Amino acid sequence: MAARTETHVEAAGHEVRISSPDKLVFPQAGITKLDLVEYYLAVADGALCGAGGRPMVLKRFVKGISAEPFFQKRVPDGRPDFIDTATLHYASGTSAEETVIRDAAGLAWVIGLGCLDLNPHPVRAEDLDHPDELRIDLDPMPGVDWGQIVDTAFVARDVLTDHGLVGWPKTSGSRGLHILVRLTPGWTYPDVRLAAESLAREVAERAPGLATARWWKEERGESVFVDFNQNAKDRTVASAYSVRALPDARVSTPLDWDEVRVRRPEEFTVTSVPARYAERGDPHAGIDDAAGPLDGLLQLAERLGPAEKPPRGRSATGRRESVMPLVEIARTRTKPEAEAALAQWRDRHPSVADALHPADVLLDGMRGSSSLWYRVRINLQHVPEADRPPQEELLADYDPWASRR
């Protein structure tokens, strides 16, 4: 049978056109574009609890999960009448009229554009200057197991409880955990970021060696980074029930706290989550009724004092120079290219590669003008100084900003 060029689905009283419905988005799992639309319609209320009524960045995988997505801040032309918008102003002086979905039809429409995960800002469209959500991203360094992430999550829950707030956990859909905190109205972005940073510092203080609030990746070791900077004004995080671009079509899934120790991220996929949702509903259904104030965390910030700044030198370009013995390997357009450059470097320096700890390999996805690019660095801290290779010519030197110059 020939693949269909389009079909239509009924959602929230609207007929939504879906192009290329038979396109195989997740080949390993056999999931098509229409399967994704039907998944989101099955969990629509839960997905809208996390993303509905908020401006969002569209992360579009138009070439499939094996290719890099591009990020679209501005709402596409020709949007249907059930799609709202809100204009966000950024610190850079730019602005963007971004997409706001309100119902299941909006969900179907953005998935029809090639989006997999939903990336809303932590504000409502009706009040763009005051976030109503604090986001804690527990980001494990290489070498960290699930048990360490879970232990960190419970320390974070205790810190929140001690300061009058309720945390709602969900899998990130990758290796980590997110904890969402609804806020009472009126807090500014600087308030929320300061509160999140203070929480991260307190978690690291209560769980030394387990968690860290160090901003520079090479200084974290094998720990869980409590990423407070996800609360900066220009940041978005994959929201509840978002599908992630992993071969098994994994889902960022809300949990009850009594599930956090016994469930695993790989259990939650596009094929398994709808049955869970139909059987037990949304564990985050009460999140909007549990909003709390930031007073406690802001008082904690006063007690902790200014965050200690890591010692740093300055290079000839004026950029920060790490105190760690770093060498840069490559800058690439795609992750496979970065992994290939890393393998080439390991082959060139086998004895050095054998001395590295998992967290010494720093392969980072970096936000470019409209898509990700990748940087590969090596921390030589565990290599004897006499055996450390010097900085060499980059194995790849992709410039993500070339098209803007």
PDB file of N, CA and C in Angstrom, residues 254-306:
ATOM      1  N   PRO A 254       5.566  11.646  34.426  1.00  0.00           N
ATOM      2  CA  PRO A 254       5.316  11.997  35.829  1.00  0.00           C
ATOM      3  C   PRO A 254       5.216  10.762  36.716  1.00  0.00           C
ATOM      4  N   LEU A 255       5.774  10.874  37.928  1.00  0.00           N
ATOM      5  CA  LEU A 255       5.774   9.786  38.901  1.00  0.00           C
ATOM      6  C   LEU A 255       5.222  10.269  40.232  1.00  0.00           C
ATOM      7  N   ASP A 256       4.728   9.321  41.033  1.00  0.00           N
ATOM      8  CA  ASP A 256       4.543   9.566  42.454  1.00  0.00           C
ATOM      9  C   ASP A 256       5.889   9.351  43.142  1.00  0.00           C
ATOM     10  N   TRP A 257       6.070   9.976  44.299  1.00  0.00           N
ATOM     11  CA  TRP A 257       7.344   9.812  44.994  1.00  0.00           C
ATOM     12  C   TRP A 257       7.595   8.360  45.389  1.00  0.00           C
ATOM     13  N   ASP A 258       6.545   7.596  45.679  1.00  0.00           N
ATOM     14  CA  ASP A 258       6.782   6.202  46.067  1.00  0.00           C
ATOM     15  C   ASP A 258       7.174   5.325  44.876  1.00  0.00           C
ATOM     16  N   GLU A 259       7.104   5.873  43.650  1.00  0.00           N
ATOM     17  CA  GLU A 259       7.551   5.146  42.467  1.00  0.00           C
ATOM     18  C   GLU A 259       8.998   5.435  42.113  1.00  0.00           C
ATOM     19  N   VAL A 260       9.541   6.522  42.630  1.00  0.00           N
ATOM     20  CA  VAL A 260      10.834   7.004  42.149  1.00  0.00           C
ATOM     21  C   VAL A 260      11.935   5.973  42.367  1.00  0.00           C
ATOM     22  N   ARG A 261      11.909   5.267  43.493  1.00  0.00           N
ATOM     23  CA  ARG A 261      12.968   4.290  43.776  1.00  0.00           C
ATOM     24  C   ARG A 261      12.792   2.975  43.023  1.00  0.00           C
ATOM     25  N   VAL A 262      11.596   2.670  42.577  1.00  0.00           N
ATOM     26  CA  VAL A 262      11.343   1.333  42.036  1.00  0.00           C
ATOM     27  C   VAL A 262      11.115   1.300  40.530  1.00  0.00           C
ATOM     28  N   ARG A 263      10.873   2.428  39.912  1.00  0.00           N
ATOM     29  CA  ARG A 263      10.665   2.458  38.467  1.00  0.00           C
ATOM     30  C   ARG A 263      11.925   2.949  37.771  1.00  0.00           C
ATOM     31  N   ARG A 264      12.026   2.694  36.472  1.00  0.00           N
ATOM     32  CA  ARG A 264      13.194   3.071  35.687  1.00  0.00           C
ATOM     33  C   ARG A 264      12.759   3.811  34.420  1.00  0.00           C
ATOM     34  N   PRO A 265      13.553   4.757  33.943  1.00  0.00           N
ATOM     35  CA  PRO A 265      13.150   5.563  32.776  1.00  0.00           C
ATOM     36  C   PRO A 265      12.799   4.734  31.547  1.00  0.00           C
ATOM     37  N   GLU A 266      13.522   3.621  31.329  1.00  0.00           N
ATOM     38  CA  GLU A 266      13.298   2.834  30.116  1.00  0.00           C
ATOM     39  C   GLU A 266      11.952   2.118  30.106  1.00  0.00           C
ATOM     40  N   GLU A 267      11.253   2.094  31.242  1.00  0.00           N
ATOM     41  CA  GLU A 267       9.931   1.471  31.283  1.00  0.00           C
ATOM     42  C   GLU A 267       8.870   2.302  30.570  1.00  0.00           C
ATOM     43  N   PHE A 268       9.132   3.594  30.406  1.00  0.00           N
ATOM     44  CA  PHE A 268       8.089   4.515  29.957  1.00  0.00           C
ATOM     45  C   PHE A 268       8.342   4.923  28.511  1.00  0.00           C
ATOM     46  N   THR A 269       7.514   4.408  27.609  1.00  0.00           N
ATOM     47  CA  THR A 269       7.665   4.667  26.181  1.00  0.00           C
ATOM     48  C   THR A 269       6.309   5.041  25.583  1.00  0.00           C
ATOM     49  N   VAL A 270       6.340   5.413  24.314  1.00  0.00           N
ATOM     50  CA  VAL A 270       5.102   5.751  23.599  1.00  0.00           C
ATOM     51  C   VAL A 270       4.115   4.590  23.624  1.00  0.00           C
ATOM     52  N   THR A 271       4.614   3.363  23.610  1.00  0.00           N
ATOM     53  CA  THR A 271       3.716   2.207  23.590  1.00  0.00           C
ATOM     54  C   THR A 271       3.200   1.827  24.977  1.00  0.00           C
ATOM     55  N   SER A 272       3.938   2.153  26.047  1.00  0.00           N
ATOM     56  CA  SER A 272       3.521   1.723  27.388  1.00  0.00           C
ATOM     57  C   SER A 272       2.781   2.798  28.185  1.00  0.00           C
ATOM     58  N   VAL A 273       3.069   4.065  27.939  1.00  0.00           N
ATOM     59  CA  VAL A 273       2.525   5.131  28.791  1.00  0.00           C
ATOM     60  C   VAL A 273       1.009   5.299  28.635  1.00  0.00           C
ATOM     61  N   PRO A 274       0.418   5.201  27.421  1.00  0.00           N
ATOM     62  CA  PRO A 274      -1.045   5.379  27.351  1.00  0.00           C
ATOM     63  C   PRO A 274      -1.826   4.415  28.230  1.00  0.00           C
ATOM     64  N   ALA A 275      -1.403   3.152  28.325  1.00  0.00           N
ATOM     65  CA  ALA A 275      -2.118   2.203  29.183  1.00  0.00           C
ATOM     66  C   ALA A 275      -1.963   2.583  30.656  1.00  0.00           C
ATOM     67  N   ARG A 276      -0.756   3.013  31.038  1.00  0.00           N
ATOM     68  CA  ARG A 276      -0.537   3.485  32.410  1.00  0.00           C
ATOM     69  C   ARG A 276      -1.436   4.681  32.700  1.00  0.00           C
ATOM     70  N   TYR A 277      -1.507   5.604  31.756  1.00  0.00           N
ATOM     71  CA  TYR A 277      -2.307   6.819  31.937  1.00  0.00           C
ATOM     72  C   TYR A 277      -3.793   6.472  32.052  1.00  0.00           C
ATOM     73  N   ALA A 278      -4.260   5.568  31.197  1.00  0.00           N
ATOM     74  CA  ALA A 278      -5.675   5.185  31.237  1.00  0.00           C
ATOM     75  C   ALA A 278      -6.027   4.483  32.542  1.00  0.00           C
ATOM     76  N   GLU A 279      -5.081   3.725  33.081  1.00  0.00           N
ATOM     77  CA  GLU A 279      -5.339   2.952  34.290  1.00  0.00           C
ATOM     78  C   GLU A 279      -5.290   3.803  35.550  1.00  0.00           C
ATOM     79  N   ARG A 280      -4.310   4.697  35.650  1.00  0.00           N
ATOM     80  CA  ARG A 280      -4.110   5.401  36.917  1.00  0.00           C
ATOM     81  C   ARG A 280      -4.222   6.914  36.818  1.00  0.00           C
ATOM     82  N   GLY A 281      -4.367   7.446  35.630  1.00  0.00           N
ATOM     83  CA  GLY A 281      -4.451   8.897  35.482  1.00  0.00           C
ATOM     84  C   GLY A 281      -3.088   9.548  35.595  1.00  0.00           C
ATOM     85  N   ASP A 282      -3.090  10.845  35.812  1.00  0.00           N
ATOM     86  CA  ASP A 282      -1.856  11.643  35.827  1.00  0.00           C
ATOM     87  C   ASP A 282      -1.389  11.853  37.270  1.00  0.00           C
ATOM     88  N   PRO A 283      -0.205  11.357  37.651  1.00  0.00           N
ATOM     89  CA  PRO A 283       0.304  11.594  39.006  1.00  0.00           C
ATOM     90  C   PRO A 283       0.496  13.063  39.344  1.00  0.00           C
ATOM     91  N   HIS A 284       0.566  13.918  38.322  1.00  0.00           N
ATOM     92  CA  HIS A 284       0.741  15.353  38.558  1.00  0.00           C
ATOM     93  C   HIS A 284      -0.583  16.124  38.487  1.00  0.00           C
ATOM     94  N   ALA A 285      -1.693  15.428  38.564  1.00  0.00           N
ATOM     95  CA  ALA A 285      -2.988  16.104  38.395  1.00  0.00           C
ATOM     96  C   ALA A 285      -3.221  17.201  39.420  1.00  0.00           C
ATOM     97  N   GLY A 286      -2.627  17.102  40.602  1.00  0.00           N
ATOM     98  CA  GLY A 286      -2.851  18.112  41.637  1.00  0.00           C
ATOM     99  C   GLY A 286      -1.812  19.204  41.692  1.00  0.00           C
ATOM    100  N   ILE A 287      -0.950  19.287  40.698  1.00  0.00           N
ATOM    101  CA  ILE A 287       0.188  20.207  40.782  1.00  0.00           C
ATOM    102  C   ILE A 287      -0.235  21.669  40.864  1.00  0.00           C
ATOM    103  N   ASP A 288      -1.289  22.047  40.138  1.00  0.00           N
ATOM    104  CA  ASP A 288      -1.703  23.452  40.142  1.00  0.00           C
ATOM    105  C   ASP A 288      -2.307  23.881  41.480  1.00  0.00           C
ATOM    106  N   ASP A 289      -2.750  22.928  42.271  1.00  0.00           N
ATOM    107  CA  ASP A 289      -3.330  23.244  43.580  1.00  0.00           C
ATOM    108  C   ASP A 289      -2.284  23.276  44.686  1.00  0.00           C
ATOM    109  N   ALA A 290      -1.022  23.023  44.333  1.00  0.00           N
ATOM    110  CA  ALA A 290       0.039  22.936  45.341  1.00  0.00           C
ATOM    111  C   ALA A 290       1.067  24.047  45.175  1.00  0.00           C
ATOM    112  N   ALA A 291       0.648  25.184  44.605  1.00  0.00           N
ATOM    113  CA  ALA A 291       1.584  26.300  44.407  1.00  0.00           C
ATOM    114  C   ALA A 291       2.024  26.875  45.748  1.00  0.00           C
ATOM    115  N   GLY A 292       3.304  27.229  45.835  1.00  0.00           N
ATOM    116  CA  GLY A 292       3.838  27.774  47.070  1.00  0.00           C
ATOM    117  C   GLY A 292       4.712  28.980  46.824  1.00  0.00           C
ATOM    118  N   PRO A 293       5.061  29.704  47.878  1.00  0.00           N
ATOM    119  CA  PRO A 293       5.878  30.920  47.746  1.00  0.00           C
ATOM    120  C   PRO A 293       7.369  30.615  47.772  1.00  0.00           C
ATOM    121  N   LEU A 294       8.160  31.557  47.296  1.00  0.00           N
ATOM    122  CA  LEU A 294       9.614  31.415  47.284  1.00  0.00           C
ATOM    123  C   LEU A 294      10.284  32.005  48.512  1.00  0.00           C
ATOM    124  N   ASP A 295       9.519  32.536  49.455  1.00  0.00           N
ATOM    125  CA  ASP A 295      10.131  33.232  50.590  1.00  0.00           C
ATOM    126  C   ASP A 295      11.185  32.379  51.293  1.00  0.00           C
ATOM    127  N   GLY A 296      10.853  31.099  51.503  1.00  0.00           N
ATOM    128  CA  GLY A 296      11.780  30.242  52.231  1.00  0.00           C
ATOM    129  C   GLY A 296      13.109  30.068  51.514  1.00  0.00           C
ATOM    130  N   LEU A 297      13.078  29.811  50.214  1.00  0.00           N
ATOM    131  CA  LEU A 297      14.325  29.634  49.472  1.00  0.00           C
ATOM    132  C   LEU A 297      15.090  30.951  49.327  1.00  0.00           C
ATOM    133  N   LEU A 298      14.387  32.060  49.233  1.00  0.00           N
ATOM    134  CA  LEU A 298      15.077  33.348  49.150  1.00  0.00           C
ATOM    135  C   LEU A 298      15.723  33.705  50.490  1.00  0.00           C
ATOM    136  N   GLN A 299      15.092  33.314  51.589  1.00  0.00           N
ATOM    137  CA  GLN A 299      15.741  33.492  52.896  1.00  0.00           C
ATOM    138  C   GLN A 299      16.961  32.586  53.014  1.00  0.00           C
ATOM    139  N   LEU A 300      16.864  31.381  52.460  1.00  0.00           N
ATOM    140  CA  LEU A 300      18.024  30.489  52.406  1.00  0.00           C
ATOM    141  C   LEU A 300      19.161  31.141  51.624  1.00  0.00           C
ATOM    142  N   ALA A 301      18.831  31.802  50.522  1.00  0.00           N
ATOM    143  CA  ALA A 301      19.853  32.486  49.725  1.00  0.00           C
ATOM    144  C   ALA A 301      20.574  33.545  50.558  1.00  0.00           C
ATOM    145  N   GLU A 302      19.843  34.264  51.396  1.00  0.00           N
ATOM    146  CA  GLU A 302      20.474  35.263  52.265  1.00  0.00           C
ATOM    147  C   GLU A 302      21.400  34.606  53.278  1.00  0.00           C
ATOM    148  N   ARG A 303      20.981  33.470  53.827  1.00  0.00           N
ATOM    149  CA  ARG A 303      21.815  32.782  54.808  1.00  0.00           C
ATOM    150  C   ARG A 303      23.080  32.209  54.169  1.00  0.00           C
ATOM    151  N   LEU A 304      22.939  31.692  52.969  1.00  0.00           N
ATOM    152  CA  LEU A 304      24.093  31.104  52.290  1.00  0.00           C
ATOM    153  C   LEU A 304      25.083  32.160  51.806  1.00  0.00           C
ATOM    154  N   GLY A 305      24.569  33.352  51.498  1.00  0.00           N
ATOM    155  CA  GLY A 305      25.424  34.397  50.957  1.00  0.00           C
ATOM    156  C   GLY A 305      25.695  34.166  49.478  1.00  0.00           C
ATOM    157  N   PRO A 306      26.459  35.069  48.859  1.00  0.00           N
ATOM    158  CA  PRO A 306      26.741  34.930  47.424  1.00  0.00           C
ATOM    159  C   PRO A 306      27.418  33.594  47.132  1.00  0.00           C
TER     160      PRO A 306
END
